[in-house]
XYZ file of C-alpha atoms in Angstrom:
410
model
C -1.288 -15.424 10.228
C -0.437 -16.006 6.709
C -1.452 -19.249 4.392
C 0.203 -19.309 0.994
C -0.302 -20.294 -2.496
C 2.001 -22.532 -4.023
C 1.351 -22.336 -7.408
C 0.629 -18.985 -10.003
C -2.523 -18.675 -11.614
C -3.082 -16.196 -14.559
C -5.526 -13.597 -15.990
C -6.302 -12.228 -18.677
C -4.163 -9.126 -17.652
C -1.447 -10.619 -15.294
C 0.174 -13.559 -13.776
C -0.833 -13.879 -9.450
C 2.151 -14.857 -8.666
C 1.019 -15.969 -5.352
C -1.171 -15.141 -2.204
C -1.000 -14.851 1.221
C -3.364 -14.264 3.707
C -1.718 -11.474 6.607
C -3.607 -9.315 9.008
C -6.892 -10.388 7.525
C -6.250 -8.982 4.085
C -4.199 -11.037 1.454
C -1.021 -9.652 0.047
C -0.661 -10.222 -3.957
C 2.831 -10.696 -5.961
C 1.498 -9.248 -9.762
C 3.060 -9.851 -12.864
C 1.892 -7.773 -15.940
C 3.859 -6.855 -19.089
C 4.171 -2.752 -18.819
C 3.854 -0.345 -21.615
C 6.271 1.841 -19.878
C 9.316 -0.649 -19.393
C 8.538 -2.856 -22.241
C 9.403 -5.419 -19.833
C 6.937 -7.814 -17.649
C 7.184 -5.674 -13.877
C 5.955 -7.487 -10.690
C 4.682 -5.785 -7.376
C 2.882 -6.476 -4.718
C -0.546 -5.477 -3.541
C -2.047 -5.804 0.069
C -5.731 -5.478 0.173
C -7.137 -5.098 3.702
C -10.416 -6.857 5.189
C -12.362 -3.694 4.249
C -11.833 -4.323 0.042
C -14.149 -6.899 0.728
C -16.978 -4.530 1.765
C -16.052 -1.273 0.096
C -13.402 1.110 -2.046
C -10.122 1.599 -0.170
C -7.884 3.968 -0.792
C -4.326 3.092 -1.779
C -0.682 4.168 -0.340
C 2.351 3.403 -2.682
C 5.491 2.121 -1.122
C 8.526 2.851 -3.082
C 11.595 1.385 -1.925
C 15.026 2.002 -2.018
C 18.338 0.809 -4.244
C 18.833 -3.118 -4.338
C 15.315 -3.931 -3.467
C 12.272 -5.756 -5.205
C 8.942 -5.713 -3.469
C 9.612 -8.890 -1.580
C 12.162 -6.397 0.708
C 9.635 -4.140 2.306
C 6.466 -7.035 2.225
C 8.767 -9.215 4.175
C 10.640 -7.014 6.209
C 7.944 -4.612 7.267
C 5.026 -6.661 7.249
C 3.917 -4.872 10.650
C 2.300 -2.612 7.816
C -0.068 -4.454 6.886
C -1.472 -5.212 10.569
C -1.716 -1.122 10.922
C -3.470 -1.300 7.730
C -5.874 -4.241 8.002
C -6.706 -1.705 10.691
C -7.112 1.528 8.928
C -8.849 0.177 5.714
C -5.840 1.151 3.717
C -4.576 -0.901 0.249
C -0.940 -1.399 0.381
C 0.967 -1.430 -3.336
C 4.703 -1.693 -3.589
C 6.210 -1.837 -7.198
C 9.849 -3.249 -7.897
C 12.839 -0.073 -8.073
C 13.748 -0.907 -11.660
C 12.989 -2.893 -15.416
C 14.408 -6.554 -15.361
C 13.954 -9.201 -18.037
C 14.775 -6.890 -20.869
C 17.857 -7.567 -23.393
C 21.204 -7.022 -21.358
C 22.424 -3.453 -21.541
C 26.202 -2.982 -21.115
C 26.978 -1.591 -17.462
C 23.591 -2.282 -15.903
C 24.824 -4.771 -13.405
C 28.240 -3.379 -12.717
C 27.086 -1.646 -9.812
C 24.554 -1.158 -6.589
C 23.540 1.918 -7.685
C 22.701 2.478 -11.149
C 21.108 0.270 -13.451
C 19.115 -3.060 -11.884
C 17.242 -2.160 -8.867
C 18.410 1.377 -9.391
C 15.851 2.977 -11.491
C 15.476 6.652 -8.764
C 11.880 7.136 -10.480
C 12.267 8.934 -13.456
C 12.130 8.605 -16.937
C 15.370 8.282 -18.535
C 16.244 9.928 -21.862
C 19.367 8.288 -22.680
C 20.633 5.166 -24.416
C 20.420 2.593 -23.816
C 18.443 3.337 -20.889
C 15.353 5.302 -22.390
C 13.302 1.782 -23.618
C 13.609 0.500 -20.390
C 14.220 3.274 -17.692
C 10.736 4.820 -17.144
C 9.982 3.890 -13.703
C 8.209 7.717 -13.008
C 5.506 6.813 -15.736
C 5.286 3.516 -14.582
C 4.588 4.480 -10.910
C 2.769 7.315 -11.732
C 0.218 6.426 -14.720
C 0.827 3.247 -15.728
C 0.721 1.174 -12.393
C -1.989 2.910 -10.880
C -4.595 2.428 -13.693
C -3.416 -1.397 -13.816
C -4.431 -1.445 -9.810
C -7.692 -0.081 -10.593
C -8.646 -1.873 -13.555
C -7.928 -5.174 -12.058
C -8.482 -4.488 -8.219
C -11.781 -2.379 -8.345
C -11.861 -2.295 -4.696
C -9.164 0.146 -4.754
C -9.648 4.311 -5.441
C -9.105 5.828 -7.994
C -9.151 9.162 -6.500
C -7.314 8.402 -3.251
C -4.024 7.165 -2.713
C -0.742 7.981 -1.055
C 2.858 7.815 -1.068
C 6.000 6.870 0.867
C 9.285 5.313 0.263
C 12.901 4.809 1.755
C 16.013 5.980 0.406
C 15.466 6.182 -3.153
C 12.008 5.720 -3.053
C 11.709 8.089 -0.354
C 13.520 10.670 -3.121
C 10.624 8.774 -5.814
C 8.031 9.770 -3.043
C 9.029 13.060 -2.354
C 9.849 14.254 -5.825
C 6.835 12.621 -7.288
C 4.329 13.959 -4.892
C 5.493 17.792 -5.255
C 5.578 17.480 -9.105
C 1.708 15.729 -9.046
C 0.543 17.720 -6.595
C -2.045 16.973 -3.762
C -4.826 16.653 -6.030
C -3.122 12.921 -7.538
C -1.483 12.277 -3.756
C -3.485 13.641 -0.265
C 0.110 12.989 1.456
C 3.814 11.717 1.293
C 6.084 10.977 3.750
C 9.651 9.320 3.548
C 12.440 7.526 5.664
C 15.323 8.241 5.003
C 14.881 9.647 1.662
C 17.878 11.381 -0.529
C 16.458 14.998 -0.173
C 19.383 17.108 -2.741
C 20.262 14.097 -5.325
C 21.678 16.930 -7.628
C 24.299 17.312 -4.881
C 25.701 13.995 -3.628
C 26.854 11.006 -5.677
C 24.272 8.656 -5.380
C 21.478 11.732 -7.626
C 24.447 13.087 -9.594
C 25.462 9.256 -10.806
C 21.819 8.605 -11.757
C 21.237 11.437 -13.551
C 24.225 12.068 -15.833
C 23.936 8.194 -16.675
C 20.400 8.365 -17.333
C 18.896 11.854 -18.118
C 22.588 13.310 -19.601
C 23.363 16.244 -16.975
C 23.276 16.112 -13.448
C 21.487 19.607 -14.041
C 18.655 17.632 -16.097
C 17.448 16.238 -12.715
C 16.921 19.525 -10.596
C 13.153 18.706 -12.016
C 13.355 15.529 -9.507
C 15.473 16.783 -6.701
C 12.848 17.218 -3.859
C 15.259 20.203 -2.505
C 14.825 21.857 -5.724
C 11.298 21.465 -6.150
C 10.288 22.955 -2.492
C 12.210 25.920 -3.209
C 10.737 26.394 -6.954
C 7.264 25.607 -5.364
C 7.877 28.633 -2.747
C 4.128 27.540 -1.075
C 2.670 24.697 1.076
C 1.961 22.014 -1.057
C 0.584 19.278 1.594
C -0.975 20.374 5.150
C 2.461 18.460 6.441
C 5.244 16.223 5.053
C 6.429 13.456 7.372
C 9.971 12.361 7.521
C 11.478 9.982 9.863
C 15.756 9.639 9.683
C 17.951 7.550 11.468
C 20.582 9.255 13.539
C 22.800 6.559 13.440
C 22.626 6.309 9.439
C 25.969 5.687 8.101
C 24.799 7.206 4.912
C 24.033 9.961 6.817
C 26.842 10.224 9.440
C 29.155 8.308 7.251
C 31.705 9.772 4.778
C 29.657 10.732 2.590
C 26.653 12.178 3.424
C 23.566 10.799 0.440
C 20.542 11.843 1.992
C 20.756 15.715 3.169
C 17.895 16.248 4.877
C 18.905 19.845 6.698
C 18.470 20.953 2.878
C 14.967 19.674 2.521
C 14.531 21.012 6.308
C 15.823 24.377 5.104
C 14.033 24.562 2.116
C 10.626 23.436 3.295
C 11.141 26.401 6.458
C 11.300 28.367 3.562
C 8.900 28.100 1.696
C 6.101 27.600 4.532
C 5.552 24.074 4.174
C 4.553 21.982 7.413
C 7.686 19.357 7.764
C 7.788 16.843 10.644
C 11.148 15.761 10.767
C 11.854 13.483 13.465
C 15.479 12.111 13.591
C 15.807 8.890 15.801
C 19.127 7.860 17.721
C 20.458 4.633 17.719
C 18.336 3.701 14.491
C 20.848 3.263 10.913
C 19.428 2.563 7.132
C 18.025 -0.509 7.728
C 14.680 -2.078 7.249
C 15.010 -2.579 11.736
C 14.419 1.147 11.235
C 11.527 1.228 8.074
C 9.496 -1.126 10.719
C 9.770 0.828 13.706
C 8.166 3.327 12.725
C 5.615 2.150 9.605
C 2.824 2.557 11.785
C 2.893 6.327 12.839
C 3.558 6.209 8.360
C 0.595 4.262 8.077
C -1.993 6.327 10.079
C -0.463 9.417 8.837
C -1.643 8.392 5.660
C -5.115 7.184 6.587
C -5.756 10.118 8.559
C -4.846 12.112 5.268
C -6.606 9.896 2.805
C -10.019 9.749 5.194
C -10.010 13.146 6.220
C -9.647 13.781 1.936
C -12.504 11.504 1.364
C -14.986 13.434 4.409
C -13.656 17.114 3.246
C -15.453 15.436 -0.372
C -18.993 15.124 2.205
C -18.669 11.579 1.150
C -18.030 10.124 4.223
C -17.322 11.037 8.135
C -13.702 11.013 8.930
C -12.385 8.185 9.791
C -11.977 6.988 13.792
C -8.432 7.805 15.282
C -5.798 4.882 15.084
C -5.950 2.473 17.757
C -3.308 3.191 20.748
C -2.710 -0.667 20.652
C -4.219 -3.604 19.748
C -6.349 -5.309 22.234
C -4.704 -8.428 23.795
C -7.941 -9.314 25.580
C -11.762 -9.389 26.014
C -13.574 -7.963 29.149
C -15.778 -10.619 29.467
C -17.639 -8.745 32.272
C -19.059 -6.553 28.974
C -20.060 -9.498 26.971
C -24.194 -10.125 27.642
C -24.303 -13.315 29.654
C -26.106 -15.597 27.035
C -22.703 -15.046 24.712
C -19.814 -15.858 27.187
C -20.117 -19.161 26.343
C -19.502 -19.278 22.606
C -16.964 -16.465 22.455
C -13.749 -17.882 19.898
C -15.817 -21.242 19.396
C -17.869 -22.228 16.677
C -21.343 -22.572 17.047
C -24.223 -24.498 15.414
C -27.766 -22.782 14.060
C -30.540 -23.320 11.809
C -30.643 -21.590 8.802
C -32.922 -22.115 5.051
C -30.342 -22.490 3.090
C -30.931 -22.007 -1.010
C -28.864 -25.106 -2.978
C -29.473 -23.887 -6.307
C -31.461 -21.714 -8.625
C -35.224 -21.870 -8.152
C -34.895 -25.125 -5.599
C -36.890 -24.489 -2.128
C -35.029 -23.250 0.640
C -33.852 -26.415 2.970
C -34.068 -25.869 6.862
C -30.458 -27.526 7.704
C -27.960 -26.775 10.750
C -25.158 -24.941 9.640
C -21.573 -24.559 12.000
C -20.723 -21.110 11.789
C -16.801 -20.129 12.584
C -15.922 -17.450 14.886
C -15.353 -14.285 13.566
C -11.845 -13.297 12.002
C -9.631 -10.011 12.246
C -11.887 -7.311 10.639
C -15.370 -9.444 11.111
C -17.884 -9.656 13.811
C -20.557 -12.759 14.433
C -24.119 -11.801 15.271
C -27.221 -13.542 16.126
C -30.163 -12.693 13.474
C -33.335 -11.221 15.804
C -35.364 -10.810 12.456
C -35.294 -10.636 8.917
C -36.740 -10.098 5.948
C -36.002 -11.142 1.789
C -36.283 -8.397 -0.632
C -35.664 -8.520 -4.208
C -31.897 -9.057 -4.467
C -32.665 -12.196 -2.551
C -35.362 -13.114 -4.900
C -33.223 -12.021 -7.668
C -30.420 -14.607 -6.757
C -32.789 -17.373 -5.988
C -34.573 -17.071 -9.510
C -31.137 -17.313 -10.946
C -30.709 -13.972 -12.598
C -27.312 -13.163 -10.541
C -24.224 -13.804 -12.558
C -22.241 -13.263 -8.651
C -24.891 -15.336 -7.303
C -23.135 -18.829 -5.187
C -24.890 -21.272 -3.919
C -25.208 -23.045 -1.250
C -26.091 -19.853 0.496
C -28.129 -18.355 3.128
C -30.682 -15.394 1.858
C -31.702 -12.409 4.114
C -29.004 -9.675 4.151
C -31.502 -7.160 5.286
C -31.525 -8.067 9.291
C -32.282 -6.902 12.204
C -29.129 -8.760 14.657
C -27.270 -7.909 17.858
C -23.243 -8.418 17.858
C -22.526 -11.726 19.451
C -18.257 -11.709 18.981
C -15.590 -9.654 17.492
C -12.697 -10.717 15.856
C -9.265 -10.231 16.911
């Protein structure tokens, strides 16, 4: 279901490292210069089929220690199937700056430095120049995505993440609030980092003290809020996670559960027997998280009076078509190419030519229709006269039509 581009291409603002077709949409890897980190940064963005027709909300996924954007994109790609169905874009940034002048100690351990930016802005030298992942994720990256992918919503976004990224998702959402993020969820997050080795090491190194990390501790932020911030928060945790049940509990979800209970913050905390800290766990429940955020995003859009609430998530993908439910005249053409007559415009101000054209079967997110009645509107004339800067030839004009759905994509 994917096809890759092998050559990188550049625009004025970024380099397109790769583009892959997946579940009817496109997954693009982008490299761009970052002011926040004073380095080039890489992220991936999935654009669902709906983005070709309308503006879509955005879900940000923050990865864990040692990861890049590739971990999620390659190991939890089922997320894109769910996002495709629900019409949600997904943005996956890197976990730290890379490619800058080497910093002593930066690559000495997996839990500090490269791949371990902890989604905070460093205040201590020599980290302060480059390690500003909080500003990058909350400010620079969303603006860059909106500016360069105008099909993404400027006002509708949610956030999720895993482990260190779960910490980032929770703390960013609690700090920025529901006006900035419609919803928040996490997989096996570091819930109380001021109390565990991972967090203490990061806060002492980047911020100068553990105490300075209080503003980036989800449990402490919830205690400080002392009220409901989001309608609900979703957290999934593997019960066999070695960072939960091993020698050191780095995740401490019980502390966050207690803080939410005391503050009156609704929390769906689910612990799953037999699951560990890996992407096997994430891929098993990522569809739930996509649907959780899609519901919240489209509910927020509906509450603004702009659209009706999104339809509920499908319980399971359709695996077959009931042929008896299809009108008899269309049964023989299901899944096949068809030929039909069309008035083709070959260029600006050229006469329309009646041609026999081939129409492929619909792909995911598409339908094929039989046009019963058609008309030309001013936009068609504008294109035919050569005035439309986005007009492409050859083309078949007449987008205002009365039609019957002949077949639906998988």
